[in-house]
Short mmCIF file of C-alpha atoms in Angstrom, two decimals:
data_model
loop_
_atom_site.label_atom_id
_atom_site.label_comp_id
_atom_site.label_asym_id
_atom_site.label_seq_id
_atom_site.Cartn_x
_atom_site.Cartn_y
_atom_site.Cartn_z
CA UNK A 65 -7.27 10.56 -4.38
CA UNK A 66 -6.21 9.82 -7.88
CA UNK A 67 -2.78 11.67 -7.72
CA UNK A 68 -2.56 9.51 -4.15
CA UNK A 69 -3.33 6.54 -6.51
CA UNK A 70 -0.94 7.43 -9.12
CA UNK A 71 1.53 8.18 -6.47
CA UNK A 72 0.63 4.13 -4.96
CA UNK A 73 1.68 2.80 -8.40
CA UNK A 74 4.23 4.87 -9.14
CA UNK A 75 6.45 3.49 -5.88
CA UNK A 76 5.10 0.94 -4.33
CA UNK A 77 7.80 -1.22 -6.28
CA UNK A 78 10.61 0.38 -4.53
CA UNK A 79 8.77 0.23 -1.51
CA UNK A 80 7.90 -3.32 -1.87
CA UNK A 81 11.44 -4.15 -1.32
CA UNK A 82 12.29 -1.78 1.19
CA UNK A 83 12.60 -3.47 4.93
CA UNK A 84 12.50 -1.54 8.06
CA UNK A 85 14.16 -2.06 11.44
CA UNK A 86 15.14 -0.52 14.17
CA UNK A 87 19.06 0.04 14.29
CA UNK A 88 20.85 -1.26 16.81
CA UNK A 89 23.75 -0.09 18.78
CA UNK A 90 27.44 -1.24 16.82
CA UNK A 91 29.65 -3.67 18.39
CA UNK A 92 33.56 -3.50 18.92
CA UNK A 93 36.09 -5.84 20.42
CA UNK A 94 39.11 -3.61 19.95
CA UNK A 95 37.88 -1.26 23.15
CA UNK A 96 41.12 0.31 24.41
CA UNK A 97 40.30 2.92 26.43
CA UNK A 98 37.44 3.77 28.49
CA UNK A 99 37.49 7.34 26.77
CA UNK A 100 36.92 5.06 23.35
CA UNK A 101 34.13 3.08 24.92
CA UNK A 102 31.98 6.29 25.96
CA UNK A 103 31.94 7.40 22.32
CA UNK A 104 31.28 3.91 20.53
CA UNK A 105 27.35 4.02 19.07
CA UNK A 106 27.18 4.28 15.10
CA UNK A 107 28.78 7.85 14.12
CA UNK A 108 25.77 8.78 11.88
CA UNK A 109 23.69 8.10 15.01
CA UNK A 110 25.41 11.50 16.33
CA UNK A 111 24.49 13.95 13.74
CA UNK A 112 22.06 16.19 14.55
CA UNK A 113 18.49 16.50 13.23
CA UNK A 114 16.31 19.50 11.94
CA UNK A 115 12.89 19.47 13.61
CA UNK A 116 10.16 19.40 11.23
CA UNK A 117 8.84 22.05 8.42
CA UNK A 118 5.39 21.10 9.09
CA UNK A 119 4.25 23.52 6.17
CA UNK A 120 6.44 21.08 3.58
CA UNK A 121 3.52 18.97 2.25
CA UNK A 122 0.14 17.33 2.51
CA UNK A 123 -0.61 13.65 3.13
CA UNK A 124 -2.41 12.28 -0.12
CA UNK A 125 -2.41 8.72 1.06
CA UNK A 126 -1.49 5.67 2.39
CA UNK A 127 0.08 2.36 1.77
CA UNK A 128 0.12 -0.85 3.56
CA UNK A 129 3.12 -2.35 5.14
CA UNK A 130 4.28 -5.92 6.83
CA UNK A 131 3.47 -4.46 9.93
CA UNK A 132 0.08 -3.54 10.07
CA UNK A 133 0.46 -0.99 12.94
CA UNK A 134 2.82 1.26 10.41
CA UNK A 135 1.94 2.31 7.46
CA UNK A 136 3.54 4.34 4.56
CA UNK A 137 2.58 7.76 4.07
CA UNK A 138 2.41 9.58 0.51
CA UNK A 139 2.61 13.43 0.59
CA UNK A 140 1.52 15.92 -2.27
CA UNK A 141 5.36 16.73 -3.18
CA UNK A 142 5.92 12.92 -4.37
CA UNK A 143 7.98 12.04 -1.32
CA UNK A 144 6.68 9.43 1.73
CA UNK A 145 7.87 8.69 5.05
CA UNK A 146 6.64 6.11 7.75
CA UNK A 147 3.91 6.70 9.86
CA UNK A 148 2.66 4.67 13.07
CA UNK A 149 -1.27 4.99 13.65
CA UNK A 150 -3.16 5.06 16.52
CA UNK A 151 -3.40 1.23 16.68
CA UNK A 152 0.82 0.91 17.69
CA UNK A 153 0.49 1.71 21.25
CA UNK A 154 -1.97 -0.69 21.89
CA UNK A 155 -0.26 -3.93 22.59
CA UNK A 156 3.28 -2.32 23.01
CA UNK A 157 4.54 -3.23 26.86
CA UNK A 158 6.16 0.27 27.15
CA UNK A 159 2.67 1.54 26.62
CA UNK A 160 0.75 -0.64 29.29
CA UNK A 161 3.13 -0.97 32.33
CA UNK A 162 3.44 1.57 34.68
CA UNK A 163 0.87 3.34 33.43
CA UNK A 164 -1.84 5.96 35.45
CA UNK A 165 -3.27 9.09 34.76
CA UNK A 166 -3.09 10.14 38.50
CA UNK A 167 0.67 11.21 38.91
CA UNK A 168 3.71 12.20 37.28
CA UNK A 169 5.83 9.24 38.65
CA UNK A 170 4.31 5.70 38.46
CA UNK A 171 7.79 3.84 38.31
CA UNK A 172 8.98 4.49 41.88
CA UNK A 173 12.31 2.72 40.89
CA UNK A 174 15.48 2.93 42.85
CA UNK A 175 18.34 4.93 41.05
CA UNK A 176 20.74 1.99 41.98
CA UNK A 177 18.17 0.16 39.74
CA UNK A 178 19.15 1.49 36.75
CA UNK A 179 22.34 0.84 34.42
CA UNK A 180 24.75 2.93 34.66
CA UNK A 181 24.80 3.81 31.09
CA UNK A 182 21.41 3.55 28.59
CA UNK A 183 21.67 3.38 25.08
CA UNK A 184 18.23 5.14 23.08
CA UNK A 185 17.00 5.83 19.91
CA UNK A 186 15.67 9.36 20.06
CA UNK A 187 14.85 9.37 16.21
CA UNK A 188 14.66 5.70 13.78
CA UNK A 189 13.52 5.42 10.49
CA UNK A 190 9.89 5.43 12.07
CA UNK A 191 9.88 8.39 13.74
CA UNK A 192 10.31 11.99 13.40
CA UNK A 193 11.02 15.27 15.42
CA UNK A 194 9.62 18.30 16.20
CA UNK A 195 10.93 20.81 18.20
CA UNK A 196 7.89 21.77 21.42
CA UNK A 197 8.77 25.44 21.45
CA UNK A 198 12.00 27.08 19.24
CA UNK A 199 13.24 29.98 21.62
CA UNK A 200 16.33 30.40 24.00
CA UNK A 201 16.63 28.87 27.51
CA UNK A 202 15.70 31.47 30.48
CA UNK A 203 15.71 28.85 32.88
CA UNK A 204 17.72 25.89 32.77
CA UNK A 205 17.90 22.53 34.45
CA UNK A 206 19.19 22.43 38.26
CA UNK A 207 18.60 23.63 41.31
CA UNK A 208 16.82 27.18 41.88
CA UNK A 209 16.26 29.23 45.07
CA UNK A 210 17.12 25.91 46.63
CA UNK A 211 14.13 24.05 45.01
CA UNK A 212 15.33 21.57 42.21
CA UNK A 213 13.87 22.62 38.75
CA UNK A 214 13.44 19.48 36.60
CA UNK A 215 13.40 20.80 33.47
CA UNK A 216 13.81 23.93 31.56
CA UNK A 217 11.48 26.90 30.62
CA UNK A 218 11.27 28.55 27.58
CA UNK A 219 9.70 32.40 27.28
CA UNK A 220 6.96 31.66 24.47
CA UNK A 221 3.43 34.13 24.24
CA UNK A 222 -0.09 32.92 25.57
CA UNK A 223 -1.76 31.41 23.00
CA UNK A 224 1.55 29.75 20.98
CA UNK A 225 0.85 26.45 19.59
CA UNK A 226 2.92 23.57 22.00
CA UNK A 227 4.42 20.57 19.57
CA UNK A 228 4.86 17.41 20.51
CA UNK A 229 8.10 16.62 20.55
CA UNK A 230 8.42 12.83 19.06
CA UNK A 231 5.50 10.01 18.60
CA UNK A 232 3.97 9.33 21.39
CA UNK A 233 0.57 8.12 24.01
CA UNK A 234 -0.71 10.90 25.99
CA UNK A 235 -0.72 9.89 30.00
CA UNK A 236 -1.50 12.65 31.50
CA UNK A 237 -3.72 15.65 30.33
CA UNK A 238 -4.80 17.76 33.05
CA UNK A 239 -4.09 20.70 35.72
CA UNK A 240 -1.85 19.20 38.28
CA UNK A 241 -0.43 21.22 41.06
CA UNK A 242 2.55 23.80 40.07
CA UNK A 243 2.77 22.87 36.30
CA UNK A 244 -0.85 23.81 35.81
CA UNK A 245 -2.07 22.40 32.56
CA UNK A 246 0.10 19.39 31.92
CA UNK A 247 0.70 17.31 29.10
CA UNK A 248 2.82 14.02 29.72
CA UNK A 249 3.70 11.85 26.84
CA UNK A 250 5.53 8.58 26.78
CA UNK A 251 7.53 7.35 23.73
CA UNK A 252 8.53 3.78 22.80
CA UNK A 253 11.74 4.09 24.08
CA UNK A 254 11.11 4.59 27.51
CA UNK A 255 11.16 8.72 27.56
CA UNK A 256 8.48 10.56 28.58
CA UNK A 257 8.48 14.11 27.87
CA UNK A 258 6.44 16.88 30.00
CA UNK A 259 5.32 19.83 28.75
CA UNK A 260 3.42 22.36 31.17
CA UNK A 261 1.54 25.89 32.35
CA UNK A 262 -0.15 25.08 29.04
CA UNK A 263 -2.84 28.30 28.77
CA UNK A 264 -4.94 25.01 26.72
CA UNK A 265 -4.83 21.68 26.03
CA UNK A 266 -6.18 19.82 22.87
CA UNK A 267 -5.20 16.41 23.40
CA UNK A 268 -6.69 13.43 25.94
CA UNK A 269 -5.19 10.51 28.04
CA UNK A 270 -4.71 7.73 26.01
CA UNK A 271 -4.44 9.21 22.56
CA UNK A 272 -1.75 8.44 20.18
CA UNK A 273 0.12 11.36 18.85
CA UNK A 274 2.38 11.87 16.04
CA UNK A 275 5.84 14.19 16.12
CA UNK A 276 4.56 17.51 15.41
CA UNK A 277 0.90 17.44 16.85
CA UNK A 278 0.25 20.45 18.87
CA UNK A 279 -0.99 19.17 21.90
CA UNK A 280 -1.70 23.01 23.61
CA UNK A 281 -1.32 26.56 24.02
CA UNK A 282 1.41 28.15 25.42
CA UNK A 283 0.60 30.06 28.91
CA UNK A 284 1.01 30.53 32.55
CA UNK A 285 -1.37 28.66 34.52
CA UNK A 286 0.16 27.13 37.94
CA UNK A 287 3.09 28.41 39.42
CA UNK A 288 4.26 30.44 37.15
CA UNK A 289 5.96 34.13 37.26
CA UNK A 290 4.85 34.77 32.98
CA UNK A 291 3.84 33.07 30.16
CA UNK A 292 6.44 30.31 29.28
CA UNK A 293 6.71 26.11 28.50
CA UNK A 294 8.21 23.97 31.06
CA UNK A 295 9.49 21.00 29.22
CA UNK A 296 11.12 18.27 30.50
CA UNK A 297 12.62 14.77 29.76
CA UNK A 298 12.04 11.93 32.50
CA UNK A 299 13.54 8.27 32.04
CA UNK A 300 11.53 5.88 34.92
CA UNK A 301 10.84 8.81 36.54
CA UNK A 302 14.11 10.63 36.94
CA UNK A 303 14.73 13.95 35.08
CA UNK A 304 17.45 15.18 33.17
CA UNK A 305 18.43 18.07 31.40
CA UNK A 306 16.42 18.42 28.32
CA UNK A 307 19.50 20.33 26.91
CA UNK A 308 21.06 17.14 26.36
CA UNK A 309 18.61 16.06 23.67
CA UNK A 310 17.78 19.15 22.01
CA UNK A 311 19.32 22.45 21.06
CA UNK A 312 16.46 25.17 21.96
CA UNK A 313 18.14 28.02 20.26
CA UNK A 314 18.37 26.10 16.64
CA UNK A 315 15.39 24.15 17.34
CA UNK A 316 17.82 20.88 16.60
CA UNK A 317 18.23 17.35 18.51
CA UNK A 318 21.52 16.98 19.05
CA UNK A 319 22.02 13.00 18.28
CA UNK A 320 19.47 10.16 17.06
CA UNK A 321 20.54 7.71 19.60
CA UNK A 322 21.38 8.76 23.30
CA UNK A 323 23.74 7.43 25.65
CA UNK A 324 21.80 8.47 29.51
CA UNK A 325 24.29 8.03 31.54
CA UNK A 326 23.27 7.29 35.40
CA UNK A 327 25.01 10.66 36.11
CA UNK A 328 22.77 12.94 34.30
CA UNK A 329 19.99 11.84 36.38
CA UNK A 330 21.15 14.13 38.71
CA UNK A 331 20.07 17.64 39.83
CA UNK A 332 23.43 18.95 39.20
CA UNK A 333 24.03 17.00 36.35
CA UNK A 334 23.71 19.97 33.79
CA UNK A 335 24.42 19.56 29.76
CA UNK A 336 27.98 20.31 29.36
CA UNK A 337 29.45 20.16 25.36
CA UNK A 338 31.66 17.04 24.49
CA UNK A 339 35.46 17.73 24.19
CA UNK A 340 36.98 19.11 21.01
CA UNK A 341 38.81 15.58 20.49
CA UNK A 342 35.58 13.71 20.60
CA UNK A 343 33.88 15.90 18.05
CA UNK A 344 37.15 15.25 15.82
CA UNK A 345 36.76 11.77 16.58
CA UNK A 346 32.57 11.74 15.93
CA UNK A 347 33.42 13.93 12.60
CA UNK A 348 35.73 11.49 11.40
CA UNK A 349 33.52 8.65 11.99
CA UNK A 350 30.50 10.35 10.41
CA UNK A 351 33.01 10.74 7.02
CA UNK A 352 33.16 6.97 7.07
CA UNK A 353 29.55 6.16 7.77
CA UNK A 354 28.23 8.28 4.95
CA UNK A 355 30.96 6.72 2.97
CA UNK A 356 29.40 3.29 3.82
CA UNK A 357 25.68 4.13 3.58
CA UNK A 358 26.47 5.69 0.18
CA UNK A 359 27.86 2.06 -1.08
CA UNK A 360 24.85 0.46 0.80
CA UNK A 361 22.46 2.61 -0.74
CA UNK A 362 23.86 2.19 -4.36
CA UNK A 363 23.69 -1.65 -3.76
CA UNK A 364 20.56 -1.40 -2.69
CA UNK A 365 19.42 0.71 -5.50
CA UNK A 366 20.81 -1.88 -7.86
CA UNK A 367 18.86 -4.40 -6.47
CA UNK A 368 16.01 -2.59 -6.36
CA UNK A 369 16.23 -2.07 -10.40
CA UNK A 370 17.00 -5.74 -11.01
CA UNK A 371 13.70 -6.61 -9.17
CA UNK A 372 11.20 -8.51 -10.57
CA UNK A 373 7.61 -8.35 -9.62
CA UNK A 374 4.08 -10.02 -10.26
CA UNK A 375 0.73 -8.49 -10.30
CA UNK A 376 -1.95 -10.80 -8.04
CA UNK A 377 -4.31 -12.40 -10.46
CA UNK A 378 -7.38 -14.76 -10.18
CA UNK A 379 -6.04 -18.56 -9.03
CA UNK A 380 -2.58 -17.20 -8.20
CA UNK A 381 -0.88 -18.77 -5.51
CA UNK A 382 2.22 -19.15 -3.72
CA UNK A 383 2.94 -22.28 -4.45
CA UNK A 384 2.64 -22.03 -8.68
CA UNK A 385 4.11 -18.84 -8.13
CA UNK A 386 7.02 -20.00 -6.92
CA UNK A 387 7.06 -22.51 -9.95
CA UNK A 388 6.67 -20.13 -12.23
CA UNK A 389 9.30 -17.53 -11.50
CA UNK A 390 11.89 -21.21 -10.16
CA UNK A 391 12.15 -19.94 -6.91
CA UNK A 392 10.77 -20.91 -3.75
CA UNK A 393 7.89 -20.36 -1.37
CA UNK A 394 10.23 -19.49 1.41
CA UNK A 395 11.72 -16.83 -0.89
CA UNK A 396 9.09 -15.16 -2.13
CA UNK A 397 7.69 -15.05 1.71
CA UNK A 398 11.10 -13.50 3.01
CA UNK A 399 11.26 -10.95 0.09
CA UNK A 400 7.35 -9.89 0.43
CA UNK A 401 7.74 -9.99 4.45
CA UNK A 402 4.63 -12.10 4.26
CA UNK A 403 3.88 -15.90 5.37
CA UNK A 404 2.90 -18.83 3.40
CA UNK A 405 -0.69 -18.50 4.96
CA UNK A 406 -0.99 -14.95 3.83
CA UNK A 407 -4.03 -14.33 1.34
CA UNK A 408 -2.92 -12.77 -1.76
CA UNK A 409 -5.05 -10.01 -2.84
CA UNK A 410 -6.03 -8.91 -6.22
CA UNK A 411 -3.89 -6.80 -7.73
CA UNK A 412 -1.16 -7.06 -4.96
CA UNK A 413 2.62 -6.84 -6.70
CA UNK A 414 4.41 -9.50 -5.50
CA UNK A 415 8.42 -9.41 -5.92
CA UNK A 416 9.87 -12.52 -7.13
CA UNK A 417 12.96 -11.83 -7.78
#
């Protein structure tokens, strides 16, 4: 706990002006072809991510942020990362609506319901990944012996730890028909992600999980032929082939945010490789993107080191504060995320520049 402390000290200035959000999908009025407008989200939203190395360090501590559902997470090999706790799913909509323990589909929503097109973010700057089981595809997405197979299944041994795939709330946790011991988790995005024949299963309905949480055991309970995971990805119900998120054989999600089209929601709708133009075009993009998040980052860097910050002391307030340093109380709430009615605690750095 005193390296975690030391740690605290030793960033929380950076952190203090760090803000965190949610990206959201790029505009563009110069649309000229449809072939243009299928391939318009942020470029560095396309890159690919490496699931998790869940052996890289050990969580010392934690710090406080605006939000007090999120916090920020110090690990033993002086790097952090954002971490939701249990208390985020609580009074989030996605987490309350449609929501049973009884049945794989609560939404019962009409296909024509849906847009044709569905822009998500798989992976933010909140979240994380974690490939569920590394291993090559036996059975894939489709239809099989006539019966539609809604996800895919992946050869694994009884008694190999299951991951959770992203952050999520556990719905379901229980034997249920042909998938045996099921796990069904929902994410904040609207995904839910199944995950069954489980020979065990560690977590319960209702619990929050984290990106990396093994939530079973491998194994072949249910209809099953051998010892394997059947994962799958569901949007209001409807499943899709997992194969367009992730990359089983190199454990890898292909993209941070997701287009779902309508059209993959079909049985036949199989993951099929973008063209050779569009990865030219996505490549090129990504050069540019990197080139602009290098500026933003070195601006943001610079501001960073020009910051100015206060330690909390006995008497302080906002108001003589914001005297003090000739700014104002609207400032120093906007750069602290914090509102004029928020108590300042002792000790607290406060950025005032």
């Amino acid at each position: 706990m005193i390296r975690g402390s030391f740690l605290a000290s030793a960033i929380v200035v950076v952190l203090a002006s760090i803000q965190f959000s949610v990206p959201a999908v790029a505009q563009d009025t110069t649309i000229k072809t449809r072939k243009q407008a299928e391939i318009l989200i942020p470029r560095i939203s396309r890159e690919s991510v490496q699931s998790m190395d869940l052996s890289k360090a050990e969580a010392l501590d934690t710090i406080d942020t605006a939000d007090p559902h999120i916090k920020i997470l110090l690990l033993s090999d002086n790097t952090w990362k954002y971490f939701k706790d249990s208390t985020y799913a609580r009074d989030h909509k996605i987490f309350n609506e449609y929501w049973t323990h009884d049945y794989p589909d609560p939404y019962h929503v009409s296909l024509d319901e849906l847009p044709d097109e569905i822009a998500l973010w798989i992976v933010d700057t909140l979240s994380e990944y974690k490939c569920p089981h590394q291993n090559d595809v036996y059975s894939k997405f489709g239809y099989r012996h006539r019966r539609r197979h809604q996800g895919v299944d992946l050869p694994l041994q009884t008694g190999t730890p299951v991951y959770a795939a992203f952050d999520g709330k556990v719905r379901i946790s229980k034997r249920y028909k042909g998938y045996g011991n099921l796990v069904v988790l929902r994410h904040d995005n609207g995904l839910e992600t199944f995950y069954g024949h489980l020979s065990k299963i560690y977590v319960k309905d209702d619990q929050w999980v984290n990106a990396g949480t093994i939530i079973g055991l491998g194994g072949s309970t249910g209809r099953s032929t051998g010892p394997h995971l059947h994962f799958e990805t569901r949007y209001k119900g409807y499943a899709f082939d997992p194969e367009w998120l992730i990359d089983f054989h190199s454990g890898t999600l292909r993209h941070r945010l997701f287009v779902l089209k309508k059209k993959y929601l079909n049985a036949n709708s199989k993951y099929v490789p973008e063209s050779e133009q569009e990865e030219i075009d996505i490549l090129e993009g990504d050069a540019k993107d990197k080139e602009e998040a290098a500026k933003k980052a070195e601006a943001e860097r610079k501001a960073a080191a020009a910051a100015q910050y206060h330690t909390i002391r006995q008497g302080d307030t906002l108001g003589a504060l914001a005297r003090k340093y000739h700014t104002t109380v609207k400032t120093l709430c906007r750069l602290n995320g914090i509102k004029e009615t928020t108590t300042l605690r002792l000790g607290r750095k406060l950025r005032v520049k």
